PDB file of C-alpha atoms in Angstrom:
ATOM      1  CA  MET P   1      30.041 -35.559   0.425  1.00  0.00           C
ATOM      2  CA  SER P   2      27.795 -32.968   0.878  1.00  0.00           C
ATOM      3  CA  ASN P   3      26.214 -31.958   4.009  1.00  0.00           C
ATOM      4  CA  GLU P   4      22.906 -30.861   2.235  1.00  0.00           C
ATOM      5  CA  PRO P   5      20.096 -32.968   0.872  1.00  0.00           C
ATOM      6  CA  ILE P   6      20.464 -34.383  -2.430  1.00  0.00           C
ATOM      7  CA  ALA P   7      17.549 -34.535  -4.627  1.00  0.00           C
ATOM      8  CA  LEU P   8      17.645 -38.000  -6.040  1.00  0.00           C
ATOM      9  CA  ASP P   9      16.181 -36.625  -9.508  1.00  0.00           C
ATOM     10  CA  GLN P  10      18.678 -34.280 -10.036  1.00  0.00           C
ATOM     11  CA  ALA P  11      21.590 -36.170  -9.298  1.00  0.00           C
ATOM     12  CA  LEU P  12      20.226 -39.053 -11.946  1.00  0.00           C
ATOM     13  CA  ALA P  13      19.970 -36.189 -14.471  1.00  0.00           C
ATOM     14  CA  SER P  14      23.651 -35.433 -14.097  1.00  0.00           C
ATOM     15  CA  PHE P  15      24.727 -38.147 -15.934  1.00  0.00           C
ATOM     16  CA  ASP P  16      23.833 -40.965 -18.515  1.00  0.00           C
ATOM     17  CA  ALA P  17      26.340 -43.704 -18.555  1.00  0.00           C
ATOM     18  CA  LEU P  18      24.452 -47.145 -18.140  1.00  0.00           C
ATOM     19  CA  TRP P  19      25.051 -49.800 -15.270  1.00  0.00           C
ATOM     20  CA  SER P  20      27.883 -46.902 -14.034  1.00  0.00           C
ATOM     21  CA  PRO P  21      26.851 -46.013 -10.100  1.00  0.00           C
ATOM     22  CA  ARG P  22      27.338 -42.664  -8.655  1.00  0.00           C
ATOM     23  CA  ILE P  23      27.682 -42.081  -4.792  1.00  0.00           C
ATOM     24  CA  VAL P  24      25.086 -39.804  -3.710  1.00  0.00           C
ATOM     25  CA  THR P  25      26.065 -40.252   0.220  1.00  0.00           C
ATOM     26  CA  ARG P  26      28.179 -42.192   2.572  1.00  0.00           C
ATOM     27  CA  VAL P  27      26.642 -43.876   5.896  1.00  0.00           C
ATOM     28  CA  ASN P  28      29.469 -45.274   8.008  1.00  0.00           C
ATOM     29  CA  ASP P  29      31.478 -47.800   5.908  1.00  0.00           C
ATOM     30  CA  TYR P  30      28.642 -48.037   3.208  1.00  0.00           C
ATOM     31  CA  GLU P  31      27.641 -46.054   0.208  1.00  0.00           C
ATOM     32  CA  ALA P  32      24.061 -45.099  -1.389  1.00  0.00           C
ATOM     33  CA  ARG P  33      24.476 -45.397  -5.084  1.00  0.00           C
ATOM     34  CA  VAL P  34      22.219 -44.223  -8.296  1.00  0.00           C
ATOM     35  CA  ALA P  35      22.280 -45.806 -11.514  1.00  0.00           C
ATOM     36  CA  LYS P  36      20.719 -45.622 -14.512  1.00  0.00           C
ATOM     37  CA  VAL P  37      20.126 -49.166 -16.037  1.00  0.00           C
ATOM     38  CA  HIS P  38      18.680 -50.864 -19.157  1.00  0.00           C
ATOM     39  CA  GLY P  39      19.453 -54.110 -20.826  1.00  0.00           C
ATOM     40  CA  GLU P  40      21.091 -56.690 -18.854  1.00  0.00           C
ATOM     41  CA  HIS P  41      23.754 -56.640 -16.518  1.00  0.00           C
ATOM     42  CA  VAL P  42      26.449 -59.248 -15.846  1.00  0.00           C
ATOM     43  CA  TRP P  43      25.903 -62.676 -13.533  1.00  0.00           C
ATOM     44  CA  HIS P  44      27.853 -61.856 -10.446  1.00  0.00           C
ATOM     45  CA  VAL P  45      28.286 -62.628  -6.987  1.00  0.00           C
ATOM     46  CA  HIS P  46      29.399 -60.853  -3.922  1.00  0.00           C
ATOM     47  CA  GLU P  47      31.111 -63.314  -1.663  1.00  0.00           C
ATOM     48  CA  ASN P  48      31.233 -60.854   1.600  1.00  0.00           C
ATOM     49  CA  THR P  49      28.189 -59.254   1.267  1.00  0.00           C
ATOM     50  CA  ASP P  50      24.482 -58.902   0.599  1.00  0.00           C
ATOM     51  CA  GLU P  51      23.339 -56.015  -2.102  1.00  0.00           C
ATOM     52  CA  PHE P  52      20.061 -53.981  -1.426  1.00  0.00           C
ATOM     53  CA  PHE P  53      18.357 -52.503  -4.381  1.00  0.00           C
ATOM     54  CA  LEU P  54      15.551 -49.700  -4.360  1.00  0.00           C
ATOM     55  CA  VAL P  55      13.759 -49.245  -7.489  1.00  0.00           C
ATOM     56  CA  LEU P  56      13.188 -45.343  -7.889  1.00  0.00           C
ATOM     57  CA  ASP P  57      11.722 -45.645 -11.255  1.00  0.00           C
ATOM     58  CA  GLY P  58      11.103 -48.151 -14.330  1.00  0.00           C
ATOM     59  CA  GLU P  59      11.276 -52.113 -13.620  1.00  0.00           C
ATOM     60  CA  LEU P  60      14.007 -53.889 -12.420  1.00  0.00           C
ATOM     61  CA  ARG P  61      14.202 -58.028 -12.556  1.00  0.00           C
ATOM     62  CA  ILE P  62      17.022 -60.032 -11.195  1.00  0.00           C
ATOM     63  CA  GLY P  63      17.966 -63.615 -12.056  1.00  0.00           C
ATOM     64  CA  LEU P  64      18.979 -65.491  -8.784  1.00  0.00           C
ATOM     65  CA  ARG P  65      21.189 -68.712  -8.954  1.00  0.00           C
ATOM     66  CA  ASP P  66      20.966 -70.687  -5.707  1.00  0.00           C
ATOM     67  CA  PRO P  67      21.370 -74.249  -4.639  1.00  0.00           C
ATOM     68  CA  GLU P  68      17.647 -74.683  -5.260  1.00  0.00           C
ATOM     69  CA  GLY P  69      17.731 -73.819  -8.898  1.00  0.00           C
ATOM     70  CA  GLU P  70      17.279 -70.081 -11.200  1.00  0.00           C
ATOM     71  CA  ARG P  71      14.764 -67.893 -10.394  1.00  0.00           C
ATOM     72  CA  SER P  72      13.606 -64.068 -11.238  1.00  0.00           C
ATOM     73  CA  VAL P  73      12.156 -61.412  -8.901  1.00  0.00           C
ATOM     74  CA  THR P  74      10.660 -58.357 -10.359  1.00  0.00           C
ATOM     75  CA  LEU P  75      10.924 -55.361  -8.896  1.00  0.00           C
ATOM     76  CA  PRO P  76       8.307 -52.360  -9.860  1.00  0.00           C
ATOM     77  CA  THR P  77       9.032 -48.522  -9.062  1.00  0.00           C
ATOM     78  CA  GLY P  78       9.043 -48.090  -5.299  1.00  0.00           C
ATOM     79  CA  SER P  79      10.282 -51.676  -4.247  1.00  0.00           C
ATOM     80  CA  VAL P  80      13.086 -53.055  -2.336  1.00  0.00           C
ATOM     81  CA  PHE P  81      15.114 -56.446  -2.558  1.00  0.00           C
ATOM     82  CA  THR P  82      18.539 -58.080  -1.020  1.00  0.00           C
ATOM     83  CA  VAL P  83      20.360 -60.256  -2.727  1.00  0.00           C
ATOM     84  CA  PRO P  84      21.982 -62.053   0.069  1.00  0.00           C
ATOM     85  CA  ARG P  85      25.890 -62.779  -0.035  1.00  0.00           C
ATOM     86  CA  GLY P  86      27.076 -65.796  -2.008  1.00  0.00           C
ATOM     87  CA  THR P  87      24.071 -65.783  -4.186  1.00  0.00           C
ATOM     88  CA  GLU P  88      24.647 -65.381  -8.164  1.00  0.00           C
ATOM     89  CA  HIS P  89      22.448 -62.702  -9.451  1.00  0.00           C
ATOM     90  CA  ARG P  90      22.149 -60.655 -12.913  1.00  0.00           C
ATOM     91  CA  PRO P  91      19.962 -57.686 -12.708  1.00  0.00           C
ATOM     92  CA  TYR P  92      18.216 -56.545 -15.962  1.00  0.00           C
ATOM     93  CA  ALA P  93      15.892 -53.645 -17.348  1.00  0.00           C
ATOM     94  CA  PRO P  94      14.159 -54.508 -20.283  1.00  0.00           C
ATOM     95  CA  GLU P  95      12.672 -50.611 -20.403  1.00  0.00           C
ATOM     96  CA  GLY P  96      14.892 -49.095 -18.112  1.00  0.00           C
ATOM     97  CA  ALA P  97      15.076 -48.147 -14.732  1.00  0.00           C
ATOM     98  CA  SER P  98      16.820 -45.932 -12.003  1.00  0.00           C
ATOM     99  CA  ILE P  99      18.047 -47.721  -8.928  1.00  0.00           C
ATOM    100  CA  LEU P 100      19.431 -46.971  -5.524  1.00  0.00           C
ATOM    101  CA  MET P 101      21.568 -49.542  -4.278  1.00  0.00           C
ATOM    102  CA  PHE P 102      23.223 -49.891  -0.571  1.00  0.00           C
ATOM    103  CA  GLU P 103      26.535 -51.469  -0.066  1.00  0.00           C
ATOM    104  CA  PRO P 104      29.785 -51.119   1.436  1.00  0.00           C
ATOM    105  CA  THR P 105      32.404 -48.933   0.355  1.00  0.00           C
ATOM    106  CA  GLY P 106      34.512 -49.754  -2.498  1.00  0.00           C
ATOM    107  CA  THR P 107      31.977 -52.815  -3.204  1.00  0.00           C
ATOM    108  CA  SER P 108      32.338 -53.846  -7.350  1.00  0.00           C
ATOM    109  CA  SER P 109      28.898 -53.687  -9.074  1.00  0.00           C
ATOM    110  CA  VAL P 110      30.257 -56.772 -11.070  1.00  0.00           C
ATOM    111  CA  GLY P 111      31.173 -58.714  -7.745  1.00  0.00           C
ATOM    112  CA  ASP P 112      33.928 -61.065  -7.082  1.00  0.00           C
ATOM    113  CA  ARG P 113      33.170 -63.522  -9.762  1.00  0.00           C
ATOM    114  CA  HIS P 114      31.883 -62.375 -12.439  1.00  0.00           C
ATOM    115  CA  GLU P 115      31.925 -62.168 -16.691  1.00  0.00           C
ATOM    116  CA  GLU P 116      33.918 -59.497 -18.543  1.00  0.00           C
ATOM    117  CA  VAL P 117      32.882 -56.015 -17.539  1.00  0.00           C
ATOM    118  CA  PRO P 118      31.010 -54.001 -20.236  1.00  0.00           C
ATOM    119  CA  ALA P 119      32.697 -51.488 -22.253  1.00  0.00           C
ATOM    120  CA  HIS P 120      30.083 -49.403 -21.934  1.00  0.00           C
ATOM    121  CA  VAL P 121      30.246 -49.457 -17.555  1.00  0.00           C
ATOM    122  CA  ASP P 122      32.402 -46.768 -16.533  1.00  0.00           C
ATOM    123  CA  THR P 123      32.964 -47.505 -13.354  1.00  0.00           C
ATOM    124  CA  THR P 124      32.402 -50.467 -11.091  1.00  0.00           C
ATOM    125  CA  THR P 125      32.689 -49.046  -7.800  1.00  0.00           C
ATOM    126  CA  GLY P 126      30.835 -45.451  -8.262  1.00  0.00           C
ATOM    127  CA  HIS P 127      31.906 -42.598  -9.257  1.00  0.00           C
ATOM    128  CA  SER P 128      31.181 -39.385  -6.795  1.00  0.00           C
ATOM    129  CA  LEU P 129      28.419 -37.083  -7.862  1.00  0.00           C
ATOM    130  CA  THR P 130      29.668 -33.580  -9.330  1.00  0.00           C
ATOM    131  CA  PRO P 131      28.818 -30.335  -7.978  1.00  0.00           C
TER     132      PRO P 131
END
């Protein structure tokens, strides 16, 4: 990890892979990851951790399934949302978006229970940024 400031726009410009997060920094046992997203991700759940989303650019939607039923939240640029642990969810961005996620180191972007990982996803736990 760098001991210098990290420009998120430059971090995002350093890769093109969709739904394949890059680790920008670590905070104790957590990672801040950025990702470019477009289209639908997979339905998945994180049994032991919440998942924090910050939309840096574009609009992200998150489908949620819980005991009360299914719903969707819409996050425009600058919005944050935390998916509670144990909640099945599916992020999607019909027009594309750039996001920052904050979650425990090693957390899979397809959760503990998920559909098959799409072929275009090159990492589910994040790559470190290249200098």
